[in-house]
Amino acid sequence: MNKKTIADLRGDELEGRRVVVRVDYNVPLDDHGKITDDTRIRATLPTLDALLQQGARVVLLAHFGRPKGKPVPEMSLRPAGERLAELMEGRGVHFVPDTTGREAHGAVSMLRNGEAVLLENTRYLPGEEKNDSALSEEMAALGDVYVNDAFGAAHRAHASTAGIARVMRAQGKPAVAGLLMARELEFLGGVVETPARPFVAIIGGAKISGKIDVIRALLPKVDHLVIGGAMANTFFRAMGLATGTSLVEEDRVELARELLAEAGGKLLLPADCVVTDRLEAGAQAATVDREAIPAGRMVADVGPRTVEAYGTVVRAARTVLWNGPMGVFEIPAFAAGTRGVAEAVADATDAGATTVVGGGDSAAAVTEMGLDDRISHVSTGGGASLEFLEGRELPGVAALSDREEGQ
Ligand code: ADP
Ligand code: MG
């Protein structure tokens, strides 16, 4: 990676300094406002520990939900702040219900070395998503150093991700990547740039349209591209197969046909499928060959022969990249395909392969299945990891200071 990280900062650049750290605390909540998965908060602890241990005064900025530029009480970062305080086990972290106003500045000026504050939702401010320069300057005034550890928000050019970094660098202040950001870029960059072979990509999920650019970018680089999820149906249609009432993107059938021609033998499609009449718990399920999808039935998962074939390819890989579940894994009757592939990826990791899972739902699936610690890296960024894999520049990364040549 050609961007500076906190490891490139000297002790005197951190001790007693106000360090603004952009984190991604956009965590899922249940109906009662309780956090159901704190992975993203936990993932920032290495960066926070490193900064606090060196005596930094940490100012955390984050967004939550889509309040569209005004305060929405249900989208407060307070629950994230409370969870962070629990995870930090009593070390000084507190939440301030203000972002760039007097209360925020007051709290920041009261910080002692080794203490942190989490400020309120950046998206409460209308300038955030506009990457407004006045707001960027207000945010920059909160710190002496900027650290971006919010990989999941790095594909957005917002005031707290891009604008603030630009302003601080113009003021001669460092703007560097946090440890999580660096790890994300190292793993995602490593698999696509210098993969050990065979390199197998597994792409699934609901829609071909959202992932077409990733498929196109990966095809020349991979040895095998394994397809699952509803997007397989669009390929089936391109092959002239019947798909019943399955989710198919009619306007992408031609595109799927082109991809099949381009891919040669690299593209693997399901040989059998689990079909049902409705995507609900308790619905009837049957396994059929892909040539025999009945009228009035929809594909909800890949079948057992497919799991076996994909498992063989994945277990033989030395690099695996997985984005998108194989079926409607939220419903137990249609989770076997995703589970089977997840187990194959975990086995590949155990056998020495580098394995990376990107995509919000795929990450949730491997975590739910208890397999996340047998994956080399589970990305915290859904949209950001997709855009990175498409080969696009992430504005939040581009805005950071470059490493000097030869360093
Ligand atoms: P990720 O977040 O990992 O990138 P996506 O958002 O692209 O994944 O897709 C996940 C969704 O795809 C899940 O909600 C899952 O239920 C759905 N899905 C997978 N297979 C099918 C299918 N055969 N029919 C309908 N939906 C599917
Ligand atoms: Mg998703």
GROMACS .gro file of C-alpha atoms and ligand atoms in nm:
model
  435
    1MET     CA    1   0.000   0.000   0.000
    2ASN     CA    2   0.136   0.342  -0.091
    3LYS     CA    3  -0.047   0.530   0.185
    4LYS     CA    4   0.095   0.620   0.525
    5THR     CA    5  -0.048   0.443   0.827
    6ILE     CA    6  -0.036   0.517   1.198
    7ALA     CA    7   0.275   0.298   1.211
    8ASP     CA    8   0.454   0.568   1.009
    9LEU     CA    9   0.386   0.835   1.273
   10ARG     CA   10   0.646   0.921   1.536
   11GLY     CA   11   0.561   0.909   1.905
   12ASP     CA   12   0.584   1.288   1.933
   13GLU     CA   13   0.330   1.319   1.652
   14LEU     CA   14   0.080   1.136   1.875
   15GLU     CA   15   0.156   1.202   2.241
   16GLY     CA   16  -0.071   1.477   2.371
   17ARG     CA   17  -0.201   1.539   2.018
   18ARG     CA   18  -0.565   1.549   1.920
   19VAL     CA   19  -0.611   1.265   1.671
   20VAL     CA   20  -0.937   1.262   1.472
   21VAL     CA   21  -1.016   0.901   1.386
   22ARG     CA   22  -1.292   0.831   1.131
   23VAL     CA   23  -1.444   0.493   1.215
   24ASP     CA   24  -1.729   0.289   1.066
   25TYR     CA   25  -1.976   0.227   1.348
   26ASN     CA   26  -2.272   0.177   1.114
   27VAL     CA   27  -2.374  -0.141   1.297
   28PRO     CA   28  -2.704  -0.330   1.273
   29LEU     CA   29  -2.963  -0.259   1.547
   30ASP     CA   30  -3.270  -0.462   1.643
   31ASP     CA   31  -3.620  -0.313   1.688
   32HIS     CA   32  -3.530  -0.204   2.042
   33GLY     CA   33  -3.219  -0.015   1.931
   34LYS     CA   34  -2.984  -0.286   2.059
   35ILE     CA   35  -2.669  -0.363   1.859
   36THR     CA   36  -2.695  -0.711   1.707
   37ASP     CA   37  -2.343  -0.731   1.562
   38ASP     CA   38  -2.055  -0.523   1.697
   39THR     CA   39  -1.790  -0.657   1.457
   40ARG     CA   40  -1.723  -0.313   1.312
   41ILE     CA   41  -1.670  -0.160   1.657
   42ARG     CA   42  -1.438  -0.441   1.768
   43ALA     CA   43  -1.243  -0.410   1.445
   44THR     CA   44  -1.132  -0.057   1.538
   45LEU     CA   45  -0.986  -0.155   1.877
   46PRO     CA   46  -0.630  -0.224   1.751
   47THR     CA   47  -0.606   0.128   1.608
   48LEU     CA   48  -0.760   0.289   1.916
   49ASP     CA   49  -0.536   0.089   2.152
   50ALA     CA   50  -0.226   0.185   1.957
   51LEU     CA   51  -0.315   0.554   1.959
   52LEU     CA   52  -0.425   0.570   2.323
   53GLN     CA   53  -0.120   0.378   2.443
   54GLN     CA   54   0.095   0.642   2.280
   55GLY     CA   55  -0.086   0.914   2.471
   56ALA     CA   56  -0.302   1.047   2.189
   57ARG     CA   57  -0.626   1.234   2.262
   58VAL     CA   58  -0.866   1.053   2.033
   59VAL     CA   59  -1.168   1.219   1.868
   60LEU     CA   60  -1.391   0.964   1.696
   61LEU     CA   61  -1.609   1.062   1.400
   62ALA     CA   62  -1.861   0.821   1.247
   63HIS     CA   63  -2.192   0.810   1.064
   64PHE     CA   64  -2.499   0.604   1.136
   65GLY     CA   65  -2.784   0.528   0.897
   66ARG     CA   66  -2.920   0.785   0.656
   67PRO     CA   67  -3.053   1.082   0.856
   68LYS     CA   68  -3.006   1.303   0.548
   69GLY     CA   69  -2.846   1.607   0.707
   70LYS     CA   70  -3.062   1.655   1.017
   71PRO     CA   71  -3.073   1.502   1.365
   72VAL     CA   72  -3.286   1.187   1.384
   73PRO     CA   73  -3.287   1.053   1.742
   74GLU     CA   74  -3.311   0.686   1.633
   75MET     CA   75  -2.986   0.733   1.441
   76SER     CA   76  -2.777   0.858   1.730
   77LEU     CA   77  -2.434   0.705   1.781
   78ARG     CA   78  -2.499   0.679   2.154
   79PRO     CA   79  -2.556   0.298   2.149
   80ALA     CA   80  -2.230   0.256   1.956
   81GLY     CA   81  -2.055   0.476   2.213
   82GLU     CA   82  -2.192   0.265   2.497
   83ARG     CA   83  -2.075  -0.057   2.332
   84LEU     CA   84  -1.734   0.093   2.264
   85ALA     CA   85  -1.703   0.194   2.631
   86GLU     CA   86  -1.784  -0.166   2.733
   87LEU     CA   87  -1.525  -0.303   2.491
   88MET     CA   88  -1.266  -0.056   2.618
   89GLU     CA   89  -1.330  -0.181   2.972
   90GLY     CA   90  -1.349   0.140   3.165
   91ARG     CA   91  -1.071   0.327   2.989
   92GLY     CA   92  -1.187   0.681   2.926
   93VAL     CA   93  -1.426   0.690   2.630
   94HIS     CA   94  -1.738   0.895   2.633
   95PHE     CA   95  -2.006   0.997   2.389
   96VAL     CA   96  -2.080   1.363   2.312
   97PRO     CA   97  -2.417   1.446   2.149
   98ASP     CA   98  -2.263   1.710   1.922
   99THR     CA   99  -2.036   1.685   1.618
  100THR     CA  100  -1.861   2.013   1.538
  101GLY     CA  101  -2.032   2.263   1.767
  102ARG     CA  102  -1.935   2.421   2.097
  103GLU     CA  103  -2.007   2.109   2.303
  104ALA     CA  104  -1.786   1.895   2.080
  105HIS     CA  105  -1.499   2.142   2.093
  106GLY     CA  106  -1.542   2.173   2.469
  107ALA     CA  107  -1.522   1.796   2.516
  108VAL     CA  108  -1.218   1.770   2.292
  109SER     CA  109  -1.037   2.046   2.482
  110MET     CA  110  -1.103   1.860   2.809
  111LEU     CA  111  -0.945   1.536   2.683
  112ARG     CA  112  -0.637   1.412   2.863
  113ASN     CA  113  -0.367   1.199   2.706
  114GLY     CA  114  -0.494   0.845   2.644
  115GLU     CA  115  -0.864   0.941   2.647
  116ALA     CA  116  -1.124   0.931   2.369
  117VAL     CA  117  -1.457   1.089   2.279
  118LEU     CA  118  -1.708   0.970   2.021
  119LEU     CA  119  -1.890   1.262   1.860
  120GLU     CA  120  -2.246   1.247   1.725
  121ASN     CA  121  -2.344   1.118   1.379
  122THR     CA  122  -2.164   1.310   1.104
  123ARG     CA  123  -2.465   1.265   0.876
  124TYR     CA  124  -2.676   1.483   1.107
  125LEU     CA  125  -2.491   1.768   0.930
  126PRO     CA  126  -2.607   1.869   0.583
  127GLY     CA  127  -2.250   1.925   0.460
  128GLU     CA  128  -2.127   1.571   0.533
  129GLU     CA  129  -2.252   1.387   0.225
  130LYS     CA  130  -2.187   1.694   0.009
  131ASN     CA  131  -1.820   1.689   0.110
  132ASP     CA  132  -1.875   2.054   0.198
  133SER     CA  133  -1.551   2.244   0.240
  134ALA     CA  134  -1.670   2.463   0.531
  135LEU     CA  135  -1.773   2.150   0.725
  136SER     CA  136  -1.446   1.979   0.630
  137GLU     CA  137  -1.263   2.274   0.785
  138GLU     CA  138  -1.475   2.259   1.101
  139MET     CA  139  -1.395   1.890   1.133
  140ALA     CA  140  -1.025   1.950   1.067
  141ALA     CA  141  -1.023   2.204   1.352
  142LEU     CA  142  -1.097   1.918   1.594
  143GLY     CA  143  -0.754   1.762   1.552
  144ASP     CA  144  -0.382   1.776   1.481
  145VAL     CA  145  -0.369   1.441   1.303
  146TYR     CA  146  -0.629   1.257   1.091
  147VAL     CA  147  -0.662   0.879   1.083
  148ASN     CA  148  -0.911   0.704   0.854
  149ASP     CA  149  -1.002   0.357   0.982
  150ALA     CA  150  -1.347   0.352   0.819
  151PHE     CA  151  -1.292   0.118   0.526
  152GLY     CA  152  -1.669   0.065   0.498
  153ALA     CA  153  -1.716   0.437   0.423
  154ALA     CA  154  -1.405   0.483   0.208
  155HIS     CA  155  -1.598   0.460  -0.119
  156ARG     CA  156  -1.778   0.783  -0.029
  157ALA     CA  157  -1.625   1.128  -0.082
  158HIS     CA  158  -1.775   1.288   0.227
  159ALA     CA  159  -1.653   1.567   0.456
  160SER     CA  160  -1.543   1.322   0.729
  161THR     CA  161  -1.367   1.086   0.485
  162ALA     CA  162  -1.223   1.295   0.203
  163GLY     CA  163  -1.274   1.667   0.277
  164ILE     CA  164  -1.116   1.664   0.623
  165ALA     CA  165  -0.809   1.477   0.496
  166ARG     CA  166  -0.759   1.729   0.218
  167VAL     CA  167  -0.790   2.025   0.459
  168MET     CA  168  -0.557   1.877   0.718
  169ARG     CA  169  -0.291   1.790   0.465
  170ALA     CA  170  -0.312   2.143   0.326
  171GLN     CA  171  -0.243   2.260   0.683
  172GLY     CA  172   0.064   2.037   0.699
  173LYS     CA  173  -0.101   1.786   0.932
  174PRO     CA  174  -0.068   1.409   0.875
  175ALA     CA  175  -0.366   1.218   0.726
  176VAL     CA  176  -0.301   0.844   0.748
  177ALA     CA  177  -0.471   0.504   0.737
  178GLY     CA  178  -0.563   0.320   1.056
  179LEU     CA  179  -0.468  -0.043   1.113
  180LEU     CA  180  -0.806  -0.180   1.002
  181MET     CA  181  -0.802   0.027   0.684
  182ALA     CA  182  -0.447  -0.090   0.613
  183ARG     CA  183  -0.542  -0.453   0.675
  184GLU     CA  184  -0.844  -0.429   0.443
  185LEU     CA  185  -0.636  -0.279   0.163
  186GLU     CA  186  -0.357  -0.529   0.216
  187PHE     CA  187  -0.586  -0.833   0.194
  188LEU     CA  188  -0.816  -0.712  -0.083
  189GLY     CA  189  -0.525  -0.566  -0.278
  190GLY     CA  190  -0.318  -0.879  -0.226
  191VAL     CA  191  -0.577  -1.122  -0.357
  192VAL     CA  192  -0.635  -0.933  -0.679
  193GLU     CA  193  -0.280  -0.816  -0.744
  194THR     CA  194  -0.057  -1.104  -0.635
  195PRO     CA  195  -0.278  -1.410  -0.580
  196ALA     CA  196  -0.119  -1.747  -0.515
  197ARG     CA  197  -0.273  -1.990  -0.764
  198PRO     CA  198  -0.515  -2.141  -0.817
  199PHE     CA  199  -0.716  -1.826  -0.748
  200VAL     CA  200  -1.088  -1.893  -0.713
  201ALA     CA  201  -1.354  -1.621  -0.684
  202ILE     CA  202  -1.702  -1.710  -0.560
  203ILE     CA  203  -1.971  -1.460  -0.655
  204GLY     CA  204  -2.330  -1.490  -0.541
  205GLY     CA  205  -2.611  -1.284  -0.396
  206ALA     CA  206  -2.928  -1.145  -0.536
  207LYS     CA  207  -2.845  -0.946  -0.844
  208ILE     CA  208  -2.609  -0.968  -1.134
  209SER     CA  209  -2.648  -0.593  -1.196
  210GLY     CA  210  -2.472  -0.492  -0.873
  211LYS     CA  211  -2.179  -0.725  -0.932
  212ILE     CA  212  -2.128  -0.718  -1.304
  213ASP     CA  213  -1.831  -0.483  -1.281
  214VAL     CA  214  -1.666  -0.709  -1.024
  215ILE     CA  215  -1.720  -1.014  -1.241
  216ARG     CA  216  -1.571  -0.832  -1.539
  217ALA     CA  217  -1.273  -0.709  -1.336
  218LEU     CA  218  -1.204  -1.052  -1.182
  219LEU     CA  219  -1.250  -1.273  -1.488
  220PRO     CA  220  -0.906  -1.204  -1.638
  221LYS     CA  221  -0.739  -1.255  -1.299
  222VAL     CA  222  -0.898  -1.573  -1.164
  223ASP     CA  223  -0.851  -1.938  -1.251
  224HIS     CA  224  -1.214  -2.016  -1.171
  225LEU     CA  225  -1.515  -1.795  -1.111
  226VAL     CA  226  -1.785  -1.981  -0.924
  227ILE     CA  227  -2.140  -1.843  -0.948
  228GLY     CA  228  -2.425  -1.895  -0.703
  229GLY     CA  229  -2.726  -1.708  -0.568
  230ALA     CA  230  -3.003  -1.560  -0.778
  231MET     CA  231  -2.758  -1.429  -1.035
  232ALA     CA  232  -2.707  -1.787  -1.154
  233ASN     CA  233  -3.068  -1.777  -1.279
  234THR     CA  234  -2.987  -1.499  -1.522
  235PHE     CA  235  -2.706  -1.715  -1.660
  236PHE     CA  236  -2.943  -2.013  -1.681
  237ARG     CA  237  -3.178  -1.802  -1.891
  238ALA     CA  238  -2.888  -1.701  -2.115
  239MET     CA  239  -2.821  -2.073  -2.164
  240GLY     CA  240  -3.183  -2.125  -2.271
  241LEU     CA  241  -3.291  -2.304  -1.951
  242ALA     CA  242  -3.631  -2.259  -1.788
  243THR     CA  243  -3.620  -2.072  -1.455
  244GLY     CA  244  -3.981  -2.094  -1.333
  245THR     CA  245  -4.067  -1.806  -1.099
  246SER     CA  246  -3.704  -1.747  -0.996
  247LEU     CA  247  -3.559  -1.401  -0.956
  248VAL     CA  248  -3.414  -1.320  -1.301
  249GLU     CA  249  -3.290  -0.987  -1.430
  250GLU     CA  250  -3.445  -0.992  -1.775
  251ASP     CA  251  -3.248  -0.691  -1.890
  252ARG     CA  252  -2.918  -0.864  -1.806
  253VAL     CA  253  -2.972  -1.192  -1.992
  254GLU     CA  254  -2.786  -1.064  -2.297
  255LEU     CA  255  -2.500  -0.949  -2.076
  256ALA     CA  256  -2.487  -1.292  -1.910
  257ARG     CA  257  -2.464  -1.446  -2.258
  258GLU     CA  258  -2.167  -1.222  -2.339
  259LEU     CA  259  -1.994  -1.312  -2.014
  260LEU     CA  260  -2.040  -1.683  -2.078
  261ALA     CA  261  -1.873  -1.641  -2.416
  262GLU     CA  262  -1.590  -1.428  -2.271
  263ALA     CA  263  -1.522  -1.657  -1.977
  264GLY     CA  264  -1.448  -1.972  -2.169
  265GLY     CA  265  -1.427  -2.253  -1.916
  266LYS     CA  266  -1.354  -2.028  -1.618
  267LEU     CA  267  -1.715  -1.969  -1.518
  268LEU     CA  268  -1.874  -2.244  -1.311
  269LEU     CA  269  -2.252  -2.252  -1.271
  270PRO     CA  270  -2.470  -2.465  -1.042
  271ALA     CA  271  -2.553  -2.813  -1.175
  272ASP     CA  272  -2.850  -2.855  -0.942
  273CYS     CA  273  -3.075  -2.627  -0.738
  274VAL     CA  274  -3.306  -2.625  -0.440
  275VAL     CA  275  -3.648  -2.500  -0.558
  276THR     CA  276  -3.956  -2.390  -0.368
  277ASP     CA  277  -4.290  -2.223  -0.427
  278ARG     CA  278  -4.223  -1.940  -0.180
  279LEU     CA  279  -3.927  -1.790   0.002
  280GLU     CA  280  -4.056  -1.852   0.353
  281ALA     CA  281  -3.958  -2.064   0.650
  282GLY     CA  282  -4.148  -2.393   0.634
  283ALA     CA  283  -4.201  -2.378   0.257
  284GLN     CA  284  -4.164  -2.704   0.065
  285ALA     CA  285  -3.821  -2.757  -0.088
  286ALA     CA  286  -3.701  -2.999  -0.356
  287THR     CA  287  -3.368  -3.057  -0.530
  288VAL     CA  288  -3.369  -3.061  -0.910
  289ASP     CA  289  -3.114  -3.053  -1.191
  290ARG     CA  290  -3.076  -2.712  -1.348
  291GLU     CA  291  -3.236  -2.846  -1.666
  292ALA     CA  292  -3.549  -2.941  -1.470
  293ILE     CA  293  -3.657  -2.627  -1.281
  294PRO     CA  294  -4.038  -2.666  -1.273
  295ALA     CA  295  -4.279  -2.397  -1.385
  296GLY     CA  296  -4.425  -2.225  -1.077
  297ARG     CA  297  -4.113  -2.295  -0.866
  298MET     CA  298  -3.820  -2.067  -0.785
  299VAL     CA  299  -3.454  -2.136  -0.716
  300ALA     CA  300  -3.371  -2.064  -0.350
  301ASP     CA  301  -3.028  -2.230  -0.314
  302VAL     CA  302  -2.766  -2.432  -0.497
  303GLY     CA  303  -2.807  -2.810  -0.469
  304PRO     CA  304  -2.583  -3.072  -0.302
  305ARG     CA  305  -2.404  -3.180  -0.622
  306THR     CA  306  -2.311  -2.816  -0.680
  307VAL     CA  307  -2.185  -2.778  -0.322
  308GLU     CA  308  -1.965  -3.081  -0.375
  309ALA     CA  309  -1.827  -2.961  -0.707
  310TYR     CA  310  -1.766  -2.607  -0.579
  311GLY     CA  311  -1.614  -2.747  -0.259
  312THR     CA  312  -1.359  -2.943  -0.460
  313VAL     CA  313  -1.254  -2.636  -0.657
  314VAL     CA  314  -1.240  -2.416  -0.346
  315ARG     CA  315  -1.046  -2.667  -0.133
  316ALA     CA  316  -0.779  -2.691  -0.405
  317ALA     CA  317  -0.739  -2.312  -0.423
  318ARG     CA  318  -0.453  -2.115  -0.272
  319THR     CA  319  -0.642  -1.786  -0.290
  320VAL     CA  320  -1.017  -1.752  -0.243
  321LEU     CA  321  -1.230  -1.441  -0.270
  322TRP     CA  322  -1.597  -1.475  -0.179
  323ASN     CA  323  -1.869  -1.218  -0.227
  324GLY     CA  324  -2.239  -1.304  -0.208
  325PRO     CA  325  -2.428  -1.598  -0.055
  326MET     CA  326  -2.520  -1.907  -0.258
  327GLY     CA  327  -2.888  -1.896  -0.164
  328VAL     CA  328  -3.150  -1.738   0.059
  329PHE     CA  329  -2.940  -1.831   0.363
  330GLU     CA  330  -3.159  -1.624   0.599
  331ILE     CA  331  -3.410  -1.914   0.580
  332PRO     CA  332  -3.259  -2.234   0.726
  333ALA     CA  333  -3.409  -2.461   0.454
  334PHE     CA  334  -3.212  -2.264   0.192
  335ALA     CA  335  -2.885  -2.214   0.383
  336ALA     CA  336  -2.709  -2.543   0.300
  337GLY     CA  337  -2.541  -2.412  -0.016
  338THR     CA  338  -2.395  -2.110   0.161
  339ARG     CA  339  -2.292  -2.323   0.458
  340GLY     CA  340  -2.128  -2.585   0.234
  341VAL     CA  341  -1.927  -2.325   0.046
  342ALA     CA  342  -1.836  -2.148   0.372
  343GLU     CA  343  -1.702  -2.477   0.509
  344ALA     CA  344  -1.497  -2.531   0.195
  345VAL     CA  345  -1.349  -2.181   0.228
  346ALA     CA  346  -1.265  -2.250   0.595
  347ASP     CA  347  -1.100  -2.581   0.496
  348ALA     CA  348  -0.898  -2.401   0.229
  349THR     CA  349  -0.776  -2.155   0.494
  350ASP     CA  350  -0.675  -2.443   0.723
  351ALA     CA  351  -0.479  -2.590   0.431
  352GLY     CA  352  -0.283  -2.266   0.391
  353ALA     CA  353  -0.484  -2.066   0.138
  354THR     CA  354  -0.544  -1.693   0.176
  355THR     CA  355  -0.920  -1.646   0.196
  356VAL     CA  356  -1.111  -1.320   0.191
  357VAL     CA  357  -1.485  -1.269   0.237
  358GLY     CA  358  -1.636  -0.937   0.129
  359GLY     CA  359  -1.997  -0.822   0.119
  360GLY     CA  360  -2.226  -0.747   0.412
  361ASP     CA  361  -2.451  -1.051   0.379
  362SER     CA  362  -2.168  -1.295   0.309
  363ALA     CA  363  -1.975  -1.165   0.610
  364ALA     CA  364  -2.288  -1.201   0.825
  365ALA     CA  365  -2.332  -1.557   0.696
  366VAL     CA  366  -1.981  -1.676   0.786
  367THR     CA  367  -2.001  -1.505   1.125
  368GLU     CA  368  -2.340  -1.659   1.198
  369MET     CA  369  -2.205  -2.001   1.100
  370GLY     CA  370  -1.915  -1.953   1.342
  371LEU     CA  371  -1.660  -1.986   1.062
  372ASP     CA  372  -1.523  -1.631   1.063
  373ASP     CA  373  -1.211  -1.723   1.257
  374ARG     CA  374  -1.126  -1.980   0.989
  375ILE     CA  375  -1.120  -1.711   0.717
  376SER     CA  376  -0.800  -1.510   0.664
  377HIS     CA  377  -0.990  -1.184   0.640
  378VAL     CA  378  -1.358  -1.095   0.665
  379SER     CA  379  -1.400  -0.748   0.522
  380THR     CA  380  -1.596  -0.489   0.721
  381GLY     CA  381  -1.686  -0.303   0.403
  382GLY     CA  382  -1.966  -0.421   0.173
  383GLY     CA  383  -1.997  -0.151  -0.092
  384ALA     CA  384  -1.639  -0.037  -0.041
  385SER     CA  385  -1.496  -0.385  -0.096
  386LEU     CA  386  -1.699  -0.422  -0.417
  387GLU     CA  387  -1.580  -0.089  -0.552
  388PHE     CA  388  -1.222  -0.173  -0.460
  389LEU     CA  389  -1.246  -0.510  -0.637
  390GLU     CA  390  -1.390  -0.335  -0.943
  391GLY     CA  391  -1.057  -0.154  -0.956
  392ARG     CA  392  -1.203   0.183  -0.862
  393GLU     CA  393  -1.018   0.435  -0.652
  394LEU     CA  394  -1.172   0.483  -0.306
  395PRO     CA  395  -1.195   0.858  -0.231
  396GLY     CA  396  -1.136   0.806   0.142
  397VAL     CA  397  -0.810   0.627   0.064
  398ALA     CA  398  -0.701   0.854  -0.218
  399ALA     CA  399  -0.725   1.155   0.018
  400LEU     CA  400  -0.459   1.017   0.259
  401SER     CA  401  -0.088   1.106   0.258
  402ASP     CA  402   0.131   0.903   0.025
  403ARG     CA  403   0.432   0.715   0.151
  404GLU     CA  404   0.753   0.882   0.047
  405GLU     CA  405   0.941   0.705  -0.230
  406GLY     CA  406   1.177   0.434  -0.115
  407GLN     CA  407   1.001   0.401   0.219
  408ADP     P1  408  -2.347  -0.941  -0.014
  408ADP     O1  409  -2.410  -0.845   0.085
  408ADP     O2  410  -2.268  -1.047   0.054
  408ADP     O3  411  -2.270  -0.868  -0.119
  408ADP     P2  412  -2.586  -0.951  -0.174
  408ADP     O4  413  -2.638  -0.832  -0.101
  408ADP     O5  414  -2.546  -0.934  -0.313
  408ADP     O6  415  -2.466  -1.015  -0.088
  408ADP     O7  416  -2.695  -1.065  -0.174
  408ADP     C1  417  -2.747  -1.121  -0.057
  408ADP     C2  418  -2.891  -1.158  -0.074
  408ADP     O8  419  -2.909  -1.243  -0.185
  408ADP     C3  420  -2.943  -1.234   0.045
  408ADP     O9  421  -3.041  -1.158   0.111
  408ADP     C4  422  -3.003  -1.362  -0.015
  408ADP    O10  423  -3.127  -1.398   0.044
  408ADP     C5  424  -3.022  -1.324  -0.159
  408ADP     N1  425  -3.024  -1.441  -0.247
  408ADP     C6  426  -2.929  -1.535  -0.261
  408ADP     N2  427  -2.971  -1.632  -0.345
  408ADP     C7  428  -3.096  -1.599  -0.385
  408ADP     C8  429  -3.194  -1.660  -0.469
  408ADP     N3  430  -3.167  -1.774  -0.532
  408ADP     N4  431  -3.313  -1.596  -0.484
  408ADP     C9  432  -3.338  -1.480  -0.421
  408ADP     N5  433  -3.250  -1.417  -0.340
  408ADP    C10  434  -3.131  -1.476  -0.320
  409MG      MG  435  -2.590  -0.723   0.070
   0.00000   0.00000   0.00000
